[in-house]
PDB file of C-alpha atoms and ligand atoms in Angstrom:
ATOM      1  CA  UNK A   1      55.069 -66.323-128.178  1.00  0.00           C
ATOM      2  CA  UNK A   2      53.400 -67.265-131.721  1.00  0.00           C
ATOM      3  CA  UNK A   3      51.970 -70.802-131.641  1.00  0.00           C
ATOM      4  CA  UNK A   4      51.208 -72.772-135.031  1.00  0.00           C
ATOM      5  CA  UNK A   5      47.777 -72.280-136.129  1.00  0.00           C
ATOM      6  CA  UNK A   6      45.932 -74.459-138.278  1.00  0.00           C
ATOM      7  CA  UNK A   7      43.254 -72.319-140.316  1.00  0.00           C
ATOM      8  CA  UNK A   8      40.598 -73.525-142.683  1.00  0.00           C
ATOM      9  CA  UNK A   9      39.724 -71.186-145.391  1.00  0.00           C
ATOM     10  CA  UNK A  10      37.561 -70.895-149.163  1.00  0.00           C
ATOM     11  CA  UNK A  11      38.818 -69.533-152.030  1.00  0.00           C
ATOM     12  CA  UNK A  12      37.060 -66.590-153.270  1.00  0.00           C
ATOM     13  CA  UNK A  13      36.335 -67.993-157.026  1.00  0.00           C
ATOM     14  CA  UNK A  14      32.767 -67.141-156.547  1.00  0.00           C
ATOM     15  CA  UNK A  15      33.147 -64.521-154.280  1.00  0.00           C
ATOM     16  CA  UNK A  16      30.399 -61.330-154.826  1.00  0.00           C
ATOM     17  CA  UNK A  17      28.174 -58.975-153.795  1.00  0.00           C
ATOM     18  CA  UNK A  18      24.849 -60.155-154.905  1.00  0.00           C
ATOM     19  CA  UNK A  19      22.715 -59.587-152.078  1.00  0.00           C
ATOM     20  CA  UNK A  20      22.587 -56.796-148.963  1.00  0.00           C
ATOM     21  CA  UNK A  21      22.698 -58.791-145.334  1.00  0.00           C
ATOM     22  CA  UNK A  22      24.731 -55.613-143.994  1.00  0.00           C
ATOM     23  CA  UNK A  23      25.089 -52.515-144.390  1.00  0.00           C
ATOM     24  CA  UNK A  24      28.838 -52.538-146.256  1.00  0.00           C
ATOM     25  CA  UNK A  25      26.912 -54.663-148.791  1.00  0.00           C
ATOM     26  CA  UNK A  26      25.705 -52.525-151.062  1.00  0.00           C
ATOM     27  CA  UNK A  27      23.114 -54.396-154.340  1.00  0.00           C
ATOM     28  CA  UNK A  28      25.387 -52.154-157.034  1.00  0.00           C
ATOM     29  CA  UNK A  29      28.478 -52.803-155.578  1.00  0.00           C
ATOM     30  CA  UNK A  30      31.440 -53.679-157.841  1.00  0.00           C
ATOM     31  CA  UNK A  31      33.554 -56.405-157.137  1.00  0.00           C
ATOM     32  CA  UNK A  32      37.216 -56.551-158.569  1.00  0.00           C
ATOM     33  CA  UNK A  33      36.991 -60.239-158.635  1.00  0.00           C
ATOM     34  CA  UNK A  34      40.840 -60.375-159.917  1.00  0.00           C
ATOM     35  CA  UNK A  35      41.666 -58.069-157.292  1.00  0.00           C
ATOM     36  CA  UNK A  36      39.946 -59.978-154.461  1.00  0.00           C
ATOM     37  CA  UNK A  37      41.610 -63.410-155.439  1.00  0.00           C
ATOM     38  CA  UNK A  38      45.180 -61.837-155.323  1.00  0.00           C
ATOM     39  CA  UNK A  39      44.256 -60.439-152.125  1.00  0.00           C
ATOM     40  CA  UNK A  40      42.824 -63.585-150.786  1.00  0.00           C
ATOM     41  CA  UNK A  41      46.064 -65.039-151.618  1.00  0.00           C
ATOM     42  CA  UNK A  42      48.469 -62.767-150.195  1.00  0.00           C
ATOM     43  CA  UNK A  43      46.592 -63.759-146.692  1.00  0.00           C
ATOM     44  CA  UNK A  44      47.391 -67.166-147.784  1.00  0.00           C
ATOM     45  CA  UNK A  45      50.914 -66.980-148.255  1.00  0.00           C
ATOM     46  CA  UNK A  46      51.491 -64.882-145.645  1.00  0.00           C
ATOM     47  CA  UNK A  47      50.130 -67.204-142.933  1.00  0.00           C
ATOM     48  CA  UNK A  48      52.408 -70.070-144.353  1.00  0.00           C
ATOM     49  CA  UNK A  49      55.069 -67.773-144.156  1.00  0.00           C
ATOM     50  CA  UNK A  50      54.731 -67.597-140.541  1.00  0.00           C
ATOM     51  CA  UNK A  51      54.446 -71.269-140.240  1.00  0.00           C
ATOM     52  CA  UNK A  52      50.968 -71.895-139.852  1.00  0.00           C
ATOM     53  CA  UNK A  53      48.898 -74.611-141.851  1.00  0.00           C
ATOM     54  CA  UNK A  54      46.308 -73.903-144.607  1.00  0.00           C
ATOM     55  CA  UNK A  55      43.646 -76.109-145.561  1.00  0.00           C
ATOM     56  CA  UNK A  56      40.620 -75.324-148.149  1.00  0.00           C
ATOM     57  CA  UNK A  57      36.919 -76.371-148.172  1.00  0.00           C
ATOM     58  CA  UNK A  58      36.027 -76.414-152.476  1.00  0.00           C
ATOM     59  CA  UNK A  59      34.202 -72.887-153.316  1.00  0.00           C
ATOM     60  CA  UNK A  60      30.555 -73.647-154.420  1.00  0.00           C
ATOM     61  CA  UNK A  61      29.252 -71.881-157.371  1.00  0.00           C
ATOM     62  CA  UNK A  62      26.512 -69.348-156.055  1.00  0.00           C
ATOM     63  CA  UNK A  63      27.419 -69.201-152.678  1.00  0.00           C
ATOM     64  CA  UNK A  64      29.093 -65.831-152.833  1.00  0.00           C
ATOM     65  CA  UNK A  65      29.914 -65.712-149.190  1.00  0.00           C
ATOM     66  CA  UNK A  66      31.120 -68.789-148.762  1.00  0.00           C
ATOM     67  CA  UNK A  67      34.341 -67.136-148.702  1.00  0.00           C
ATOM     68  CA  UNK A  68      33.456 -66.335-145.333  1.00  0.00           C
ATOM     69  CA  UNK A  69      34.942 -69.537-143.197  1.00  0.00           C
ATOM     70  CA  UNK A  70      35.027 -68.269-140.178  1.00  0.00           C
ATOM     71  CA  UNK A  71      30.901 -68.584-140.411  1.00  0.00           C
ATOM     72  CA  UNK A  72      30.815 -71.755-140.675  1.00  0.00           C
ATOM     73  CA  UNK A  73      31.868 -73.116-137.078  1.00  0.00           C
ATOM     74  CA  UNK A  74      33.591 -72.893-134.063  1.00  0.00           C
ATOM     75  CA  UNK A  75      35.643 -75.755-133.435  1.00  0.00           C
ATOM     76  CA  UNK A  76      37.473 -76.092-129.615  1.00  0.00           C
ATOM     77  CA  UNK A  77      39.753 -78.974-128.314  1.00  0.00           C
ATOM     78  CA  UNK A  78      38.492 -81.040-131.694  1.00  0.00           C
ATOM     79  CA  UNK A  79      35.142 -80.611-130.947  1.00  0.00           C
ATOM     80  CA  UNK A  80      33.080 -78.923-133.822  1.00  0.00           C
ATOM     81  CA  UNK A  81      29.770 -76.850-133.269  1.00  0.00           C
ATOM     82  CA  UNK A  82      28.922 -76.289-136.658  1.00  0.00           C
ATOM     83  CA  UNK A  83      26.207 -73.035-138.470  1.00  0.00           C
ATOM     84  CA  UNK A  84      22.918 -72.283-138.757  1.00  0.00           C
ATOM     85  CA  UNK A  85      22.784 -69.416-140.936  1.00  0.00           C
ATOM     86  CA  UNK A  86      20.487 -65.964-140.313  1.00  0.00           C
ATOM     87  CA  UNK A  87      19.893 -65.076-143.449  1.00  0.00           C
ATOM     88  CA  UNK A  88      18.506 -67.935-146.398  1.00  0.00           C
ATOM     89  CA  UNK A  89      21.245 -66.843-148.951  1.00  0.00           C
ATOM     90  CA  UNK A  90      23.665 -68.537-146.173  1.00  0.00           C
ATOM     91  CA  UNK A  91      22.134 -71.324-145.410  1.00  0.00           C
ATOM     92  CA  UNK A  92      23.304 -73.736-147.507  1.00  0.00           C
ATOM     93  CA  UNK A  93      27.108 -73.144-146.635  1.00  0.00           C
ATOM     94  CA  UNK A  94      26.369 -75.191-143.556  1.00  0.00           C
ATOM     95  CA  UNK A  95      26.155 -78.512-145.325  1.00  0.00           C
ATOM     96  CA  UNK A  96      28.928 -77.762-147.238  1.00  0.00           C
ATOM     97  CA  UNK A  97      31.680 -77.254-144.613  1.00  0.00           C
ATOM     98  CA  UNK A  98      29.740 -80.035-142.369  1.00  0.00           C
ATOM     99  CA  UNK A  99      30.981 -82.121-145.355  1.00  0.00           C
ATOM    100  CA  UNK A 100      34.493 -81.052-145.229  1.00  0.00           C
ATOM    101  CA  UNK A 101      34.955 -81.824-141.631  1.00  0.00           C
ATOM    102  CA  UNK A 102      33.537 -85.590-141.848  1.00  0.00           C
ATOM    103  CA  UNK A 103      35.696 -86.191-144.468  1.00  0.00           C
ATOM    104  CA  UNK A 104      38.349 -85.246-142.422  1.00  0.00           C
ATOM    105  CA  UNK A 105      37.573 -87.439-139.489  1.00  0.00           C
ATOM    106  CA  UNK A 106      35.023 -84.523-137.164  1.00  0.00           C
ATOM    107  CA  UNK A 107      31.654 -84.682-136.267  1.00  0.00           C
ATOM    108  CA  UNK A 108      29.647 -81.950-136.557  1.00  0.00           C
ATOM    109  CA  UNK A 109      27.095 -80.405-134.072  1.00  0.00           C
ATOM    110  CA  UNK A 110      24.240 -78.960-135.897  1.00  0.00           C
ATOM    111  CA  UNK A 111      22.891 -75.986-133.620  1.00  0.00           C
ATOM    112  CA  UNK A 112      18.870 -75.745-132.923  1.00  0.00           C
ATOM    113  CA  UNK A 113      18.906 -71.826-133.251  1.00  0.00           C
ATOM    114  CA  UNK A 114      20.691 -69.219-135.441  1.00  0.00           C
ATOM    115  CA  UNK A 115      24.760 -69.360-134.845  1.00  0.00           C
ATOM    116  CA  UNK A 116      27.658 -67.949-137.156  1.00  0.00           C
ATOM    117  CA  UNK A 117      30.493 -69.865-135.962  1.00  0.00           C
ATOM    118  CA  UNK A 118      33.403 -67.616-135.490  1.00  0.00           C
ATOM    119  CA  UNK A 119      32.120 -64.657-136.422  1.00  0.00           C
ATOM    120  CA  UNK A 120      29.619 -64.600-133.429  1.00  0.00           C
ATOM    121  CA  UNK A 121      31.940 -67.247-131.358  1.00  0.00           C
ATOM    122  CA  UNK A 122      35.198 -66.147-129.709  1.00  0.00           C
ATOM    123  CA  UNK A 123      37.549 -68.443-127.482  1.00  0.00           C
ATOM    124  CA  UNK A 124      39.390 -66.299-125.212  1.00  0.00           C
ATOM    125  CA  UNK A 125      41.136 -68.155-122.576  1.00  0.00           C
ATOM    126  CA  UNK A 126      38.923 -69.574-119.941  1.00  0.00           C
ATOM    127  CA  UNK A 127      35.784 -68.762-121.899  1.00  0.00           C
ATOM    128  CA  UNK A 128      33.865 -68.073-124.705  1.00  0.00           C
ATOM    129  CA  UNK A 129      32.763 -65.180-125.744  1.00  0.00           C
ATOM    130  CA  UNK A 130      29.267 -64.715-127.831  1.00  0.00           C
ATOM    131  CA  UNK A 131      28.073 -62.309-129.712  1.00  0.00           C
ATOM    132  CA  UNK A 132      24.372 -61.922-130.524  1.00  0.00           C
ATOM    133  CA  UNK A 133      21.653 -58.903-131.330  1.00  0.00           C
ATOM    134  CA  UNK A 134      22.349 -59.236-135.366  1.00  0.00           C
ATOM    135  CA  UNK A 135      22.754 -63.327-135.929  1.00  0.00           C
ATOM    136  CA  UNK A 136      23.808 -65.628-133.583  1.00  0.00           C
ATOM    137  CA  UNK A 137      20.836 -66.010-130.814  1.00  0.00           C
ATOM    138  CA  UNK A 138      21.045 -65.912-127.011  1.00  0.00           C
ATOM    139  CA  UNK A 139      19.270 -69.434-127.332  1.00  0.00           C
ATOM    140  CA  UNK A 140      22.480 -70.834-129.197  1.00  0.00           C
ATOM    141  CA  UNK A 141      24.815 -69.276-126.521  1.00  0.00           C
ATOM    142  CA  UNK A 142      23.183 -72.311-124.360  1.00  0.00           C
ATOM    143  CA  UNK A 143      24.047 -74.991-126.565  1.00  0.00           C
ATOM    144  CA  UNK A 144      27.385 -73.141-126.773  1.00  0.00           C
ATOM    145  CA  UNK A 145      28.027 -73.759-123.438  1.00  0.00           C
ATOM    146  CA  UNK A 146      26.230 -77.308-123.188  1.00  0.00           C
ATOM    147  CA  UNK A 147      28.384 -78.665-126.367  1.00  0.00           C
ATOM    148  CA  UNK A 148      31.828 -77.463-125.275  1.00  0.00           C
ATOM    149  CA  UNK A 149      31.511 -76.924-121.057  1.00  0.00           C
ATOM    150  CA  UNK A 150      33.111 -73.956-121.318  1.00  0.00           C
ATOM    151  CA  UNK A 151      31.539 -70.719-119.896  1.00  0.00           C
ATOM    152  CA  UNK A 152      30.082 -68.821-122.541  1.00  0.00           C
ATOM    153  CA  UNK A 153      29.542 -65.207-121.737  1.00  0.00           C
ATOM    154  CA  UNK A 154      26.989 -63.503-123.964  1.00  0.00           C
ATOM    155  CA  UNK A 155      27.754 -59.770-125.525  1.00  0.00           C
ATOM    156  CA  UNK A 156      25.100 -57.119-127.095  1.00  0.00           C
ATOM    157  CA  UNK A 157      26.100 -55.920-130.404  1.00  0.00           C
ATOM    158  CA  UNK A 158      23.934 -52.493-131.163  1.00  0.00           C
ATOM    159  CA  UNK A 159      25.558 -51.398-134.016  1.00  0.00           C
ATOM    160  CA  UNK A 160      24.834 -52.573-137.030  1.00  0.00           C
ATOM    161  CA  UNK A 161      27.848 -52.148-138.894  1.00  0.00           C
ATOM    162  CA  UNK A 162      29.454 -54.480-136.416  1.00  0.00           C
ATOM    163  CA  UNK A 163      26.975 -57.220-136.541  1.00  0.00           C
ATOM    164  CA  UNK A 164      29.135 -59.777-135.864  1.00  0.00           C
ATOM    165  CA  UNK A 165      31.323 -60.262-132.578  1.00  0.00           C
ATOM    166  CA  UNK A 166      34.652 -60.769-135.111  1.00  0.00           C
ATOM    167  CA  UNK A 167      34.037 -57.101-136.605  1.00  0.00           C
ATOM    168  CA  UNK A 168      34.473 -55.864-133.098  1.00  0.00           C
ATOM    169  CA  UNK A 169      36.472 -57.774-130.973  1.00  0.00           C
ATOM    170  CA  UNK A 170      39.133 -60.302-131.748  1.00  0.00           C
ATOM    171  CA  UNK A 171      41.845 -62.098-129.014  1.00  0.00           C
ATOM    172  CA  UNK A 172      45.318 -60.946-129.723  1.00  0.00           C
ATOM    173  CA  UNK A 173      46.483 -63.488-127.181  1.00  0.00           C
ATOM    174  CA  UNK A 174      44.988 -66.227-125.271  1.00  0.00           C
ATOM    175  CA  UNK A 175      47.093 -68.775-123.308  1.00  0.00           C
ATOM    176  CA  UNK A 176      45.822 -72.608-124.537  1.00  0.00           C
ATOM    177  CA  UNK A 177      42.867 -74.220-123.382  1.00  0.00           C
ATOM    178  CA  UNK A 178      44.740 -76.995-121.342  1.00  0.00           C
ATOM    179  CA  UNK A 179      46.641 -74.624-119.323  1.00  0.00           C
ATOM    180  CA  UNK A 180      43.275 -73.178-117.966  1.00  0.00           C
ATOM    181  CA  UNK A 181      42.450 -70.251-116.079  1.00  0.00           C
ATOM    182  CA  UNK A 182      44.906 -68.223-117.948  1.00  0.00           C
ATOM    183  CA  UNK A 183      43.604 -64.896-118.809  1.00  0.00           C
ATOM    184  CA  UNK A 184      43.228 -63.678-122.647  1.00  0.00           C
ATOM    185  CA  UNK A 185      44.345 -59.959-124.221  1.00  0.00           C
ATOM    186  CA  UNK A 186      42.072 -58.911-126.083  1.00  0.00           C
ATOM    187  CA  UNK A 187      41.163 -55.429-128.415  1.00  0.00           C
ATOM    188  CA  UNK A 188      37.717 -54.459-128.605  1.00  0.00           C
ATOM    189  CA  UNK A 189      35.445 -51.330-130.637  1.00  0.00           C
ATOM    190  CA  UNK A 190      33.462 -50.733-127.066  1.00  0.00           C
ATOM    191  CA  UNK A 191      30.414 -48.682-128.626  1.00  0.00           C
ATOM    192  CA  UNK A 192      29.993 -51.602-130.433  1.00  0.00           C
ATOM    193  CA  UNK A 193      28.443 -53.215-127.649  1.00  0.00           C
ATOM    194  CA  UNK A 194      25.134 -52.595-125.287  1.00  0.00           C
ATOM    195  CA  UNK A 195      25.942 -50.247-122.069  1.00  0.00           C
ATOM    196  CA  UNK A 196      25.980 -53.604-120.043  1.00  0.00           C
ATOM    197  CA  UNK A 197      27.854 -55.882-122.416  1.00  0.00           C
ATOM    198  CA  UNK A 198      30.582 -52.824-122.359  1.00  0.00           C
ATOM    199  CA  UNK A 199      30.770 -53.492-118.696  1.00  0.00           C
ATOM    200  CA  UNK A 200      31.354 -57.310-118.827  1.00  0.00           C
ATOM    201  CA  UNK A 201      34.214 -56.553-120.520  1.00  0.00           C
ATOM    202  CA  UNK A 202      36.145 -54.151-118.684  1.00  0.00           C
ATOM    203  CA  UNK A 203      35.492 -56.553-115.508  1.00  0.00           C
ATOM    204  CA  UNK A 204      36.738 -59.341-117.673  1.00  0.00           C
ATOM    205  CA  UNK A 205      39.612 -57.700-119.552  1.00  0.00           C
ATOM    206  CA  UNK A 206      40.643 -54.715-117.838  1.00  0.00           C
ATOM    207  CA  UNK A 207      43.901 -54.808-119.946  1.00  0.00           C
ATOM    208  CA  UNK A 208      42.054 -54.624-123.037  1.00  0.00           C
ATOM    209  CA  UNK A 209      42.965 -52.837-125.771  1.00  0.00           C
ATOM    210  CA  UNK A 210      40.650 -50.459-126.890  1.00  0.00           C
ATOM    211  CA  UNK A 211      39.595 -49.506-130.725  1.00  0.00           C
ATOM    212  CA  UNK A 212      38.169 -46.106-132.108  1.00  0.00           C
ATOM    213  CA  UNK A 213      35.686 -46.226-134.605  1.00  0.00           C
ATOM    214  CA  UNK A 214      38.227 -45.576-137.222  1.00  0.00           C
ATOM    215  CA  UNK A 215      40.325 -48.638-136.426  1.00  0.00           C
ATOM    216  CA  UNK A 216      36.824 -50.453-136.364  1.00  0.00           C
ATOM    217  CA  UNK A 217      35.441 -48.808-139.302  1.00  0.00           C
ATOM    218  CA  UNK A 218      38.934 -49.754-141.107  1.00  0.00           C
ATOM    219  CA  UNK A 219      38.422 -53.620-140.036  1.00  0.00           C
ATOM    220  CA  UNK A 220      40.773 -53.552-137.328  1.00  0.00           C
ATOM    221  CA  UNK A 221      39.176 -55.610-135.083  1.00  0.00           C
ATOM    222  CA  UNK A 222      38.794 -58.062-137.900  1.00  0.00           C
ATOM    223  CA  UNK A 223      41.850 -59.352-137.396  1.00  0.00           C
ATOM    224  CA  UNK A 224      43.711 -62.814-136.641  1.00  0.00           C
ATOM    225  CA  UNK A 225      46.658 -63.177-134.256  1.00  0.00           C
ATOM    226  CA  UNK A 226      49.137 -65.926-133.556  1.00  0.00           C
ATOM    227  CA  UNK A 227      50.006 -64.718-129.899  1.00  0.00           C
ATOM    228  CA  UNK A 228      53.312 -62.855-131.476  1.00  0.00           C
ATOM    229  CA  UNK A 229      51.833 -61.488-135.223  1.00  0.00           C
ATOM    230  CA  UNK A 230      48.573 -60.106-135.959  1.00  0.00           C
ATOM    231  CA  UNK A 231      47.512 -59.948-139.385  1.00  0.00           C
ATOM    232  CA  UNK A 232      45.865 -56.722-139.726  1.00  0.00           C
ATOM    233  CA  UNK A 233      44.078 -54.345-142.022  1.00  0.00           C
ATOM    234  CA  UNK A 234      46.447 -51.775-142.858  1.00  0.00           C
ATOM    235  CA  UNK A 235      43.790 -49.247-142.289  1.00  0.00           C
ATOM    236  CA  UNK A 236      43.630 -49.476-138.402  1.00  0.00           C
ATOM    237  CA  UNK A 237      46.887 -47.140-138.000  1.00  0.00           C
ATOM    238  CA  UNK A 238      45.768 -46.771-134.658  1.00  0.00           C
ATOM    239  CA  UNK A 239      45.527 -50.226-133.331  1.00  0.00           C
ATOM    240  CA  UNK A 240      48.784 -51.309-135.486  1.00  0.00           C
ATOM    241  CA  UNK A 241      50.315 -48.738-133.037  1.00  0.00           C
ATOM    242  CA  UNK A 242      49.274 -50.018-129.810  1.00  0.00           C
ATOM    243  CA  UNK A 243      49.667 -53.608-130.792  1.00  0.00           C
ATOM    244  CA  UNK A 244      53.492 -52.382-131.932  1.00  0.00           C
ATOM    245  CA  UNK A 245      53.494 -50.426-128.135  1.00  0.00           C
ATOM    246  CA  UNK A 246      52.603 -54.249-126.332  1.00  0.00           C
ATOM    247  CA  UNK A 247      55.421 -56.130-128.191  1.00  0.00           C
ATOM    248  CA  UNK A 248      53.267 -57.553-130.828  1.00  0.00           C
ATOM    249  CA  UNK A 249      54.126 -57.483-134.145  1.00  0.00           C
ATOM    250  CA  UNK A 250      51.544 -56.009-137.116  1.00  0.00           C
ATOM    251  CA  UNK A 251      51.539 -57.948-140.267  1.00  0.00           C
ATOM    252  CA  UNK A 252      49.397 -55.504-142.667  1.00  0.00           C
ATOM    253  CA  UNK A 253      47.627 -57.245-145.258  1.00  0.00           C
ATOM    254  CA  UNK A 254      44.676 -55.935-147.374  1.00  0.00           C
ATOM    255  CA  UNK A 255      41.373 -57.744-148.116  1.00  0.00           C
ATOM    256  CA  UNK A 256      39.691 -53.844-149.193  1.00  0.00           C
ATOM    257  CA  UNK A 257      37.265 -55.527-151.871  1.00  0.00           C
ATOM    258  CA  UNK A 258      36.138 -58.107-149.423  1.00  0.00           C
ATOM    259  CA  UNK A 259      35.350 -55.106-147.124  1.00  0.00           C
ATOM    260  CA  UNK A 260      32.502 -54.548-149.328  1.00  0.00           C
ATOM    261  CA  UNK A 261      30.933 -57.954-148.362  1.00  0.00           C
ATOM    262  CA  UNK A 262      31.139 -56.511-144.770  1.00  0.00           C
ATOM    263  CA  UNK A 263      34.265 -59.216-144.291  1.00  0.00           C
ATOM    264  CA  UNK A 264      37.749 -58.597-143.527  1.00  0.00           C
ATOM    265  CA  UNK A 265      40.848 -60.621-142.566  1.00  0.00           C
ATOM    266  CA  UNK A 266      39.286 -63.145-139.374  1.00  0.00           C
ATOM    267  CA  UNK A 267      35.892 -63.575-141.873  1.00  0.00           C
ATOM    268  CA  UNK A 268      38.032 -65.448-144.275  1.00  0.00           C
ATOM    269  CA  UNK A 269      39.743 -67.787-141.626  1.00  0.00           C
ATOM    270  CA  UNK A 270      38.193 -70.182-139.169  1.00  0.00           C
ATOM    271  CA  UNK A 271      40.727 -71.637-136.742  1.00  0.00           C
ATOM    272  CA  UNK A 272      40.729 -75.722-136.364  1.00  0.00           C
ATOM    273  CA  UNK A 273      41.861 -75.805-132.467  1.00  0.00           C
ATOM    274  CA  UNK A 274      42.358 -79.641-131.672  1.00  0.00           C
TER     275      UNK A 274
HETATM  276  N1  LIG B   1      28.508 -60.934-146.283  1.00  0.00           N
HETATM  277  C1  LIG B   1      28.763 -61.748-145.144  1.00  0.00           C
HETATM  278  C2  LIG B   1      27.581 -61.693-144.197  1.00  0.00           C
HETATM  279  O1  LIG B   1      27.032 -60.632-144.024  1.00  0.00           O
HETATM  280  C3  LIG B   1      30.014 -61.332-144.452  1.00  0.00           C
HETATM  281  C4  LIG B   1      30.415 -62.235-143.342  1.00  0.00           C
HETATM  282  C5  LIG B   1      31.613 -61.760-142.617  1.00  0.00           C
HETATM  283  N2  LIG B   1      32.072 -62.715-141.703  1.00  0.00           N
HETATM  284  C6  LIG B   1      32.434 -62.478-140.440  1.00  0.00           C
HETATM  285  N3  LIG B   1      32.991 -63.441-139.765  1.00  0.00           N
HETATM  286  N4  LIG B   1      32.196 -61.324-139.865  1.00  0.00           N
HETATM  287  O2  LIG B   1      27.173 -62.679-143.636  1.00  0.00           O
END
């Protein structure tokens, strides 16, 4: 069953390329900028169209990535665990959403070690999961788990083109929080992950669907779901099938320029779960 959502998001007016953190980046890429903002958009309306809320943090003029929301935190049962950035072009996106959420009545956890909120940082029923090997650090995964008390189960991304956990791996359903022990469907890329990591989650997940490198490549996994719709890159034909086979239904929408960023659908929107 969908459940309303609340998302946070950043509109793309300064939205680039102007620096490589990744391999889709590319230093001579060439952003449509009036292409990306009508593609940013269309995600907009389309999650209001399904009911769910939309609120904005203000763009900042050279912070091309700020874009990126999901980055920026994690933020579970109104609790927020807020960024610490990898690379120094990033950094100073922290401050920026730490801002928006005291305004609106949070307080923010600054982490000790690298962490990139939702990219790295994945509720999925009773836990959450954690990516590291690119950005987020096994050393935040503690305060993870020490902020929130929830179990936070650390996974081994290898490959660089999926260097964060959201590029591989996203929760198409997850029962809430509150009605605990629940399990949590999920799709996953598994060659994005070390041999070991791979094995964590087929114990886990054993229902799991699982991505080809196409549907990954294509920013499949990249994607947001309400428990009924999942807004999806059009690309992962694949994946749009099997979510179709489960009962779920695909809602295609395109974010192709911000694909050359390395971001997709789930980069642009960080859920506010209260
Ligand atoms: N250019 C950004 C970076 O490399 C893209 C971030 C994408 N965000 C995400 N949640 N995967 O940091």
């Amino acid at each position: 069953m969908p459940r309303a959502r609340r998302y946070l998001v950043c509109g793309p007016r300064h939205f680039d390329v102007r620096y490589a953190i990744n391999p889709w980046m590319r230093e001579d890429a060439q952003v449509d900028t009036a292409r990306a903002a009508r593609q940013w958009q269309a995600l907009i309306d389309t999650y209001r169209d399904h009911g769910h809320q939309v609120q904005t943090v203000p763009p900042v003029p050279g912070l091309p990535d700020m874009v990126f929301a999901a980055n920026c935190a994690l933020t579970l049962s109104g609790k927020v665990f807020g960024s610490r950035f990898h690379a120094p072009q990033r950094r100073p996106e922290s401050a920026e959403y730490e801002t928006w959420f005291k305004a609106a009545g949070y307080d923010v956890y600054r982490p000790e070690s690298p962490c990139e909120g939702e990219g790295d940082l994945v509720p999925a029923g009773r836990y959450i999961l954690a990516g590291t090997g690119f950005r987020t650090t096994r050393e935040a995964h503690a305060e993870v788990q020490e902020f929130f008390g929830v179990p936070t189960i650390g996974l081994r991304l290898v490959d660089p083109y999926f260097y964060h956990l959201d590029t591989a791996l996203f929760v198409v359903d997850a029962a809430p929080e509150t009605e605990g022990g629940e399990g949590a469907t999920i799709a996953y890329y598994p060659e994005a992950f070390s041999a070991g990591s791979r094995e964590v989650l087929r114990r886990l997940f054993p229902d799991a669907l699982l991505a080809t490198r196409d549907d990954a490549m294509a920013f499949g996994l990249n994607s947001v779901s309400d428990g009924r719709h999942v807004f999806i890159s059009p690309g992962a034909t694949g994946l749009i099938d099997q979510l179709t086979a489960r009962g779920y239904v695909p809602v295609p929408v395109d974010l192709s320029e911000f694909h050359k960023a390395g971001g997709g659908i789930k980069c642009c929107t960080q859920e506010i779960r209260s």
